[in-house]
Short mmCIF file of C-alpha atoms and ligand atoms in Angstrom, two decimals:
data_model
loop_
_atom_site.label_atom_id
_atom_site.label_comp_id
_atom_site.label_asym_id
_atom_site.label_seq_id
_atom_site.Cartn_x
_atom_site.Cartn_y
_atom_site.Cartn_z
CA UNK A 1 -52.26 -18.35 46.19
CA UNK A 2 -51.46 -14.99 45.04
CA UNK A 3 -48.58 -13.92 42.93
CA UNK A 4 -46.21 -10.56 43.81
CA UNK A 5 -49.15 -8.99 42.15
CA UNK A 6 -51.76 -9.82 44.22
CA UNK A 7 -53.64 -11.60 41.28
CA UNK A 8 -54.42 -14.92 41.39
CA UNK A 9 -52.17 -17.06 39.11
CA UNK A 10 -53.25 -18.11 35.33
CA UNK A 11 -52.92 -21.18 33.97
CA UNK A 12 -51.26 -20.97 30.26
CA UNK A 13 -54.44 -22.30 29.06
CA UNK A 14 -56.96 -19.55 30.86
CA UNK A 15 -54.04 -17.32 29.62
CA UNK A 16 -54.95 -18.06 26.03
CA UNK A 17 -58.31 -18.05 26.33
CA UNK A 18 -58.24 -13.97 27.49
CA UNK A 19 -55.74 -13.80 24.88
CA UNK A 20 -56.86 -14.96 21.85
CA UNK A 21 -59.41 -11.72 21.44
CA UNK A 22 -58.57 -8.60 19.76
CA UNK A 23 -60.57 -6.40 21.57
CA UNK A 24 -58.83 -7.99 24.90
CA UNK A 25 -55.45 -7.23 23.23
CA UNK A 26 -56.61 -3.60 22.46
CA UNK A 27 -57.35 -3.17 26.04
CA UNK A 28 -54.12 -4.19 27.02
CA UNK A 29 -52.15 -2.14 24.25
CA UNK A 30 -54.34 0.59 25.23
CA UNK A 31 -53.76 0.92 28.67
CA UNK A 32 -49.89 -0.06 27.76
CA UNK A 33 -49.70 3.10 26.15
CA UNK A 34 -51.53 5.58 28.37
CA UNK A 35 -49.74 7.62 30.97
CA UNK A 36 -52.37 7.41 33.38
CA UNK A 37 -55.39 5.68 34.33
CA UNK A 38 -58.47 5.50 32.25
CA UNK A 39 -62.22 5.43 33.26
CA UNK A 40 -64.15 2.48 31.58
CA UNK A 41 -65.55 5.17 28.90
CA UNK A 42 -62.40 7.03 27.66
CA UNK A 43 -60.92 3.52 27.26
CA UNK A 44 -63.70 2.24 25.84
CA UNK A 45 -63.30 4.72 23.53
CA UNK A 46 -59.45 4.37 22.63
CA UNK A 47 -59.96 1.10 22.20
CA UNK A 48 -62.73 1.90 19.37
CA UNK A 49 -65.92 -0.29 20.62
CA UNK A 50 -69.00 1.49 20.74
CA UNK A 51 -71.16 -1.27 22.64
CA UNK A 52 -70.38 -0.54 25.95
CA UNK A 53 -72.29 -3.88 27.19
CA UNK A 54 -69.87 -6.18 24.68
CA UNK A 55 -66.72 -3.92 25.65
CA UNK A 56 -67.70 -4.66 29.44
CA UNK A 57 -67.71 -8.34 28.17
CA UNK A 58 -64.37 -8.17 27.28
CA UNK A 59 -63.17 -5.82 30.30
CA UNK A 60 -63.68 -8.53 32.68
CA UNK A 61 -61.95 -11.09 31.25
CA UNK A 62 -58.74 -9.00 31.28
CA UNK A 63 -59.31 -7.53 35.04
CA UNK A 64 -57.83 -9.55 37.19
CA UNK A 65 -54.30 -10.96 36.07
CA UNK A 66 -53.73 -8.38 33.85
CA UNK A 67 -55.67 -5.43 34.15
CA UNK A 68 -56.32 -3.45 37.85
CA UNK A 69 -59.38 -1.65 38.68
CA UNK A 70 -58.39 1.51 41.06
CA UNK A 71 -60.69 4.53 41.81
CA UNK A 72 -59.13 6.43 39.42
CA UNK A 73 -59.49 4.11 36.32
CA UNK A 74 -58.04 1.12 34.98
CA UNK A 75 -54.36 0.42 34.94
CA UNK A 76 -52.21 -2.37 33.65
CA UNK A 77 -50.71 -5.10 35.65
CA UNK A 78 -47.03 -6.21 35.47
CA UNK A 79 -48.74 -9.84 33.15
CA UNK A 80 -50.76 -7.34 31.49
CA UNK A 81 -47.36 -5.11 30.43
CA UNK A 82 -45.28 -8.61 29.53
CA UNK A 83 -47.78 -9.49 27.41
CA UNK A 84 -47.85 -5.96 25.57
CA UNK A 85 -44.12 -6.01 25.61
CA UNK A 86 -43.62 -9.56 23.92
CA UNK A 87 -46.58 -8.49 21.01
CA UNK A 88 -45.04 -4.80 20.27
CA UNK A 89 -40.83 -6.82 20.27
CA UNK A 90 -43.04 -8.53 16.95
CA UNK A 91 -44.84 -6.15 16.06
CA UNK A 92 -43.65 -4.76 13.12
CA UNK A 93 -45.68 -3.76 9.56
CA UNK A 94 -45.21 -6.91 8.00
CA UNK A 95 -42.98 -9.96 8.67
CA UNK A 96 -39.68 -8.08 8.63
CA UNK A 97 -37.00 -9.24 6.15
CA UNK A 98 -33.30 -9.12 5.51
CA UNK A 99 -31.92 -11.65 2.80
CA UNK A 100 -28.34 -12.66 2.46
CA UNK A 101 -26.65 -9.11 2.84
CA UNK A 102 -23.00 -8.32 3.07
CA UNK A 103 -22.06 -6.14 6.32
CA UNK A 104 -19.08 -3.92 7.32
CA UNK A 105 -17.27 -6.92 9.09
CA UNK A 106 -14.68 -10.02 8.04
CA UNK A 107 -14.66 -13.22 8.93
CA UNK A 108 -12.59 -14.27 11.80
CA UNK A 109 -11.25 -17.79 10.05
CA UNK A 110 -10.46 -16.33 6.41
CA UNK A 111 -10.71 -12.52 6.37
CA UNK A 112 -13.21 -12.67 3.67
CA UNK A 113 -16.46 -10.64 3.90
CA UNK A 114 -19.42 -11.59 5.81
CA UNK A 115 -23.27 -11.70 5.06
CA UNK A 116 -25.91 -11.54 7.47
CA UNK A 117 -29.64 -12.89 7.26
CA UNK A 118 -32.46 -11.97 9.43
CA UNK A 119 -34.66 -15.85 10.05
CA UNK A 120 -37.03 -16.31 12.71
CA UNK A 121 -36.10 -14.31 15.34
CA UNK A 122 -32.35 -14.68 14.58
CA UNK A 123 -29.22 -12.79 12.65
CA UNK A 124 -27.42 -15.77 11.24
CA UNK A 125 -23.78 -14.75 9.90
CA UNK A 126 -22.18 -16.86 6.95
CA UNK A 127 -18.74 -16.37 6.01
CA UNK A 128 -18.76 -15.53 1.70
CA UNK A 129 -15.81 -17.64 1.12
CA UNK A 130 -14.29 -20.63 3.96
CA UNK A 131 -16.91 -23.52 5.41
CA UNK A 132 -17.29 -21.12 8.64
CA UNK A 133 -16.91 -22.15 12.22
CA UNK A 134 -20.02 -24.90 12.48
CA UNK A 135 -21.31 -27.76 10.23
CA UNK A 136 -24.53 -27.75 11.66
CA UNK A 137 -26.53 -25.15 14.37
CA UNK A 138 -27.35 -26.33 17.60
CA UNK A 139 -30.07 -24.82 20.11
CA UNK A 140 -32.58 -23.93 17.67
CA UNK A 141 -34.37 -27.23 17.44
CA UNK A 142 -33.52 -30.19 19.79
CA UNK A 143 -31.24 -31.40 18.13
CA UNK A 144 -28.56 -30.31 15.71
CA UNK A 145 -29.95 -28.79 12.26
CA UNK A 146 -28.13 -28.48 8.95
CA UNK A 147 -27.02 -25.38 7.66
CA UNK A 148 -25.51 -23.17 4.15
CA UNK A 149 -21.84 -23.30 3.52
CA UNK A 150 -19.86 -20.72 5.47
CA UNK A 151 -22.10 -20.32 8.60
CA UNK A 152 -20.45 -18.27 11.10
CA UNK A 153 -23.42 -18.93 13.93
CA UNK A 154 -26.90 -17.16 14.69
CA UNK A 155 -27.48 -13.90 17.09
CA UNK A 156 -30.74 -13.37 18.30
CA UNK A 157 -32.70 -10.50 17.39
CA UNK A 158 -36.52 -9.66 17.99
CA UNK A 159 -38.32 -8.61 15.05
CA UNK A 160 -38.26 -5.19 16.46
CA UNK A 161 -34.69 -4.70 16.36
CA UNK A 162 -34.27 -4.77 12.55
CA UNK A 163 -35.92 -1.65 12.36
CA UNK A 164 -34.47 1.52 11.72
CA UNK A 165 -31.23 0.20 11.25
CA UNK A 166 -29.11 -0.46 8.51
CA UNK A 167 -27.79 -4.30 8.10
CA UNK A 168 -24.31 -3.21 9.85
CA UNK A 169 -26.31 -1.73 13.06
CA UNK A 170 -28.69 -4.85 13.10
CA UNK A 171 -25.58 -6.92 13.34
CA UNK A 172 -24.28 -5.23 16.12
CA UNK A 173 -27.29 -4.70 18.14
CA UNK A 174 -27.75 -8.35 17.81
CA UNK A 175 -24.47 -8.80 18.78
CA UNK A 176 -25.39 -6.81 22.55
CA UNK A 177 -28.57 -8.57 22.60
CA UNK A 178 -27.20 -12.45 22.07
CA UNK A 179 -24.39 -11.16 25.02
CA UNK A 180 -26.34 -10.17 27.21
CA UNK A 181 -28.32 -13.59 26.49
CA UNK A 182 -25.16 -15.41 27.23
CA UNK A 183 -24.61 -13.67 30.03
CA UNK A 184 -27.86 -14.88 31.34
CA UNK A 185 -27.29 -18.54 30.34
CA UNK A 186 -24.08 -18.40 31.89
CA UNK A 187 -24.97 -16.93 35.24
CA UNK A 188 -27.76 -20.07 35.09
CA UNK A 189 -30.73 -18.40 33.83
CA UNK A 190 -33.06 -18.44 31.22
CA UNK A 191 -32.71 -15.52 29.57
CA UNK A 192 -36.50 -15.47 28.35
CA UNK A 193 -38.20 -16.21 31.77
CA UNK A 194 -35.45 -16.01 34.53
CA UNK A 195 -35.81 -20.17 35.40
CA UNK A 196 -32.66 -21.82 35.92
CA UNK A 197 -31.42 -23.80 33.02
CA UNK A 198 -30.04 -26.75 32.37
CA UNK A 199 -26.54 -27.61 30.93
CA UNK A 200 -25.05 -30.54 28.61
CA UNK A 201 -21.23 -30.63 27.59
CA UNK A 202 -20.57 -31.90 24.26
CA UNK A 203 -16.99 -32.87 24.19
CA UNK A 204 -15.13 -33.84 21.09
CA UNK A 205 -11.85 -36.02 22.02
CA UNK A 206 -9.92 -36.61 18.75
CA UNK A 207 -11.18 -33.10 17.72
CA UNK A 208 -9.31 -31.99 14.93
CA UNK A 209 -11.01 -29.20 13.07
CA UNK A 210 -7.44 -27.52 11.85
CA UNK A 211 -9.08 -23.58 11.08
CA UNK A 212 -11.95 -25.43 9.51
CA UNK A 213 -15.09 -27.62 11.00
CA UNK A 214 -14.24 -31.10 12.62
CA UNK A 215 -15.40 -33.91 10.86
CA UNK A 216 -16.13 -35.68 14.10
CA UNK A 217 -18.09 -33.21 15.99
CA UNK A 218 -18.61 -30.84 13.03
CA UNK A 219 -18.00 -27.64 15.06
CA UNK A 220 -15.36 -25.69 14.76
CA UNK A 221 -14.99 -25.87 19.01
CA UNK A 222 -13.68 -29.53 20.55
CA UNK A 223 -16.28 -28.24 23.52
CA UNK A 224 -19.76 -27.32 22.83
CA UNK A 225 -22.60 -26.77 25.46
CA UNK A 226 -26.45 -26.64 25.26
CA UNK A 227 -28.37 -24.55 27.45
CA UNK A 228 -32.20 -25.77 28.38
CA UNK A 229 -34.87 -24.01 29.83
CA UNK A 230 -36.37 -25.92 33.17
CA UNK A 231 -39.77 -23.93 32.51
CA UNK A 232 -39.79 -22.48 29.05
CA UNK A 233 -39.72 -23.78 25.62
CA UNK A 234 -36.06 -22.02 25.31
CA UNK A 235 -32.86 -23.72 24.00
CA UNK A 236 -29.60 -22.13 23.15
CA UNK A 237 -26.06 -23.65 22.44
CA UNK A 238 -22.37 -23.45 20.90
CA UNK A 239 -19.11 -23.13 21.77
CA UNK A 240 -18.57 -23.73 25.82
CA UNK A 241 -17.18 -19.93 25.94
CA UNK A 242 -20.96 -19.04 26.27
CA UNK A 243 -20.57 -20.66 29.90
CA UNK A 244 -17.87 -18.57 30.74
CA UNK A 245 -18.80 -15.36 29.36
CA UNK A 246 -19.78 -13.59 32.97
CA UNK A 247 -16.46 -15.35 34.38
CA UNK A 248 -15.15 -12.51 36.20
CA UNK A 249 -11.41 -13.62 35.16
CA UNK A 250 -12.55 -13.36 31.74
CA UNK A 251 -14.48 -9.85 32.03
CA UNK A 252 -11.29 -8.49 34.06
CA UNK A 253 -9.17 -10.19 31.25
CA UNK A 254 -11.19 -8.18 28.86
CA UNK A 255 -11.55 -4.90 30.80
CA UNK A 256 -7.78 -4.77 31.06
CA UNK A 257 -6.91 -4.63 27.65
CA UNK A 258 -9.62 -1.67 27.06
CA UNK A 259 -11.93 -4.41 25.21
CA UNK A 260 -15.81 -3.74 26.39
CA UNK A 261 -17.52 -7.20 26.87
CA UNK A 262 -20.72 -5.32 25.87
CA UNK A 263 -21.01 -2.81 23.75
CA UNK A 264 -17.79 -2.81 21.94
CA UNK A 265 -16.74 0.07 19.78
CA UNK A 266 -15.01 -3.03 17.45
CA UNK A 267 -16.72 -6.06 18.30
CA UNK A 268 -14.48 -8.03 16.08
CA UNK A 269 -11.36 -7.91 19.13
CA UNK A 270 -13.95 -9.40 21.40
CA UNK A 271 -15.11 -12.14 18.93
CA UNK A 272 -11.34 -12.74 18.30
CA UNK A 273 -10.91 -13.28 22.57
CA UNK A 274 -14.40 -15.29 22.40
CA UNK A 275 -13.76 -17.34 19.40
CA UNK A 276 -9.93 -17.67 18.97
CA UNK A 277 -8.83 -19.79 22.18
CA UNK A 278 -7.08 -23.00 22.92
CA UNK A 279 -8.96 -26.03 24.18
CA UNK A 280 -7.50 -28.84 26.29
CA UNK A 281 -10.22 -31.44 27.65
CA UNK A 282 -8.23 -33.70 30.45
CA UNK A 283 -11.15 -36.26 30.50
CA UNK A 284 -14.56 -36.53 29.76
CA UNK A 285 -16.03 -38.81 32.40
CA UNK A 286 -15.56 -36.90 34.57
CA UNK A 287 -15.65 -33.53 32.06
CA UNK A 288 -12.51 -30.94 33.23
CA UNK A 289 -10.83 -29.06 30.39
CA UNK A 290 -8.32 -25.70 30.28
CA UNK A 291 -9.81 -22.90 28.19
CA UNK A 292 -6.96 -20.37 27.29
CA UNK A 293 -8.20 -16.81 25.90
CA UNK A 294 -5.52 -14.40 24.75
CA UNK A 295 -5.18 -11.06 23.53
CA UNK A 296 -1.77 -10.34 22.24
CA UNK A 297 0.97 -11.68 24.02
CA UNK A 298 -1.08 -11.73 27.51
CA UNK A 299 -3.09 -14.86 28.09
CA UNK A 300 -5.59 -16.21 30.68
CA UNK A 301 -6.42 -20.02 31.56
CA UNK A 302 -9.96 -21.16 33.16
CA UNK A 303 -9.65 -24.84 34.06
CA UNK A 304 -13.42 -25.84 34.46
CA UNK A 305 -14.94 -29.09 36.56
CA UNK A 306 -17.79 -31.55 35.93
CA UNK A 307 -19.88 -29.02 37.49
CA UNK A 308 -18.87 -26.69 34.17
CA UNK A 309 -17.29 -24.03 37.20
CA UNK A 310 -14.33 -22.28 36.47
CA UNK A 311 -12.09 -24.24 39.48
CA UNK A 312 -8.78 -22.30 38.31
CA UNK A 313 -7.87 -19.23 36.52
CA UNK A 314 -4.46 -18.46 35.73
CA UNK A 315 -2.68 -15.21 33.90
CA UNK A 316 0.13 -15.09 32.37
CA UNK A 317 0.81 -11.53 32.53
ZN1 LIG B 1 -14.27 -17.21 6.34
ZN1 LIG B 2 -14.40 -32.42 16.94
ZN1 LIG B 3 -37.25 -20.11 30.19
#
């Protein structure tokens, strides 16, 4: 068995093994970061390990799945450059850190400013004065986790992407970077390894949340969906408008009214579309619900099946 590569596949485990080795990692930062192939001595030498036998040692392990051997030197493999791509998203001097911090943006319930954290891997967004649109975060964990007063939900953000900006430009890079996450999750893939992902509705019937959080479901949404990885260890979640984020009906709705579904110059108007619609759920068993999105006086209704696919769209205008 050979993979597009023409290595033989790793087991996580093997994986590891090469892994869990500085010197290995140097090789494979190394040879990330040259612009051409190196012969076993110059890398030896980037690297910074003067026994050549030991540094051979090491060498092997990585050639193969991750590291190729041509005439010319040794180059990195497409594992080899994941790997070097998910250590330098985290690598950072120091675990980066952004406490409670107010940004240039109001909340969409109240007006009222918002702050933004940076935790694990995340921007999380609280609202400074109403109880925010959830009562608990999904996705994170398996199940539903307690949260502050006033949280507005979580964007994801790699450790790398706090730096160099200011708390503002985090927020809205996170913002891009958690679309283009939902855009993955809605088109049916993972959005960390590309495996399809599985989906679970989470309708609320006597949802009454009235601008606030529903006691019932405590979500601001009456329909909330959680995304889970077939292959990977990732979960993700929230309102059901993540599922119809790449709905073409929705990105023409969007388009048309000179709002950019992602990179907005004001993300706020697209938060307002995403955030500020009307939810009708016809039954449960089986699921079908009408999600109407408006902007202005022009509106636009997805009516969405058991199999969560948009089965109508409608415009009014
Ligand atoms: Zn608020
Ligand atoms: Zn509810
Ligand atoms: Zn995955």
């Amino acid at each position: 068995m050979s993979d597009a590569d023409g290595s033989d596949a790793l087991s996580p485990d093997e994986a590891f093994a090469v892994l869990g080795d500085e010197t290995r990692l140097g090789i494979l930062r190394t040879l990330g970061e040259a612009t051409e192939p190196l012969p076993f001595s110059a890398l030896r030498e980037r690297v910074g390990v003067r026994d050549s036998g030991q540094f051979n040692y090491h060498l092997e392990k990585v050639v193969g799945h991750f590291v190729e051997k041509t005439e010319a030197g040794y180059v990195l493999r497409r594992a080899g450059r994941r790997v070097v791509e998910a250590v330098l998203s985290g690598a950072v001097t120091g675990t980066p850190e952004l406490e409670r911090t107010r940004i240039d943006r109001s909340c969409g319930n109240c007006g009222a400013p918002v702050e933004i954290r940076w935790r694990s891997g995340s921007v999380e967004l609280f609202c400074t004065e109403c109880a925010g649109r959830y009562g608990q975060s999904y996705g994170a964990n398996k199940r539903p986790e307690a949260v502050e007063r006033g949280y507005l939900g979580r964007m994801p953000l790699p450790p790398a992407g706090l730096g160099k900006r200011t708390p503002t430009e985090a927020a809205r890079a996170a913002w891009t970077w958690a679309h283009l996450e939902m855009f993955a999750m809605a088109s049916g893939l993972c959005p960390r390894c590309s495996a399809t992902v599985e989906y679970e509705v989470f309708p609320c019937e006597d949802h009454d949340a009235d601008g606030g959080v529903c006691e019932r479901c405590e979500s601001a949404n009456a329909v909330n969906l959680g995304v889970d990885c077939t292959n990977c260890l990732f979960r993700g979640g929230g309102a059901f408008v993540i599922k119809l984020v790449s709905d073409p009906h929705l990105l023409a709705f969007l388009t048309d009214h000179g709002l950019d579904p992602i990179v907005p110059s004001d993300p706020h108007r697209v938060d307002r579309v995403h955030t500020e619609y009307e939810e009708t759920i016809h039954s449960t068993e089986p699921f079908r619900a009408e999600f109407t999105f408006a902007v202005g006086e022009d509106s636009l209704t997805l009516t969405v099946d058991d199999d969560l696919a948009v089965v109508d769209a409608e415009r009014d205008r």
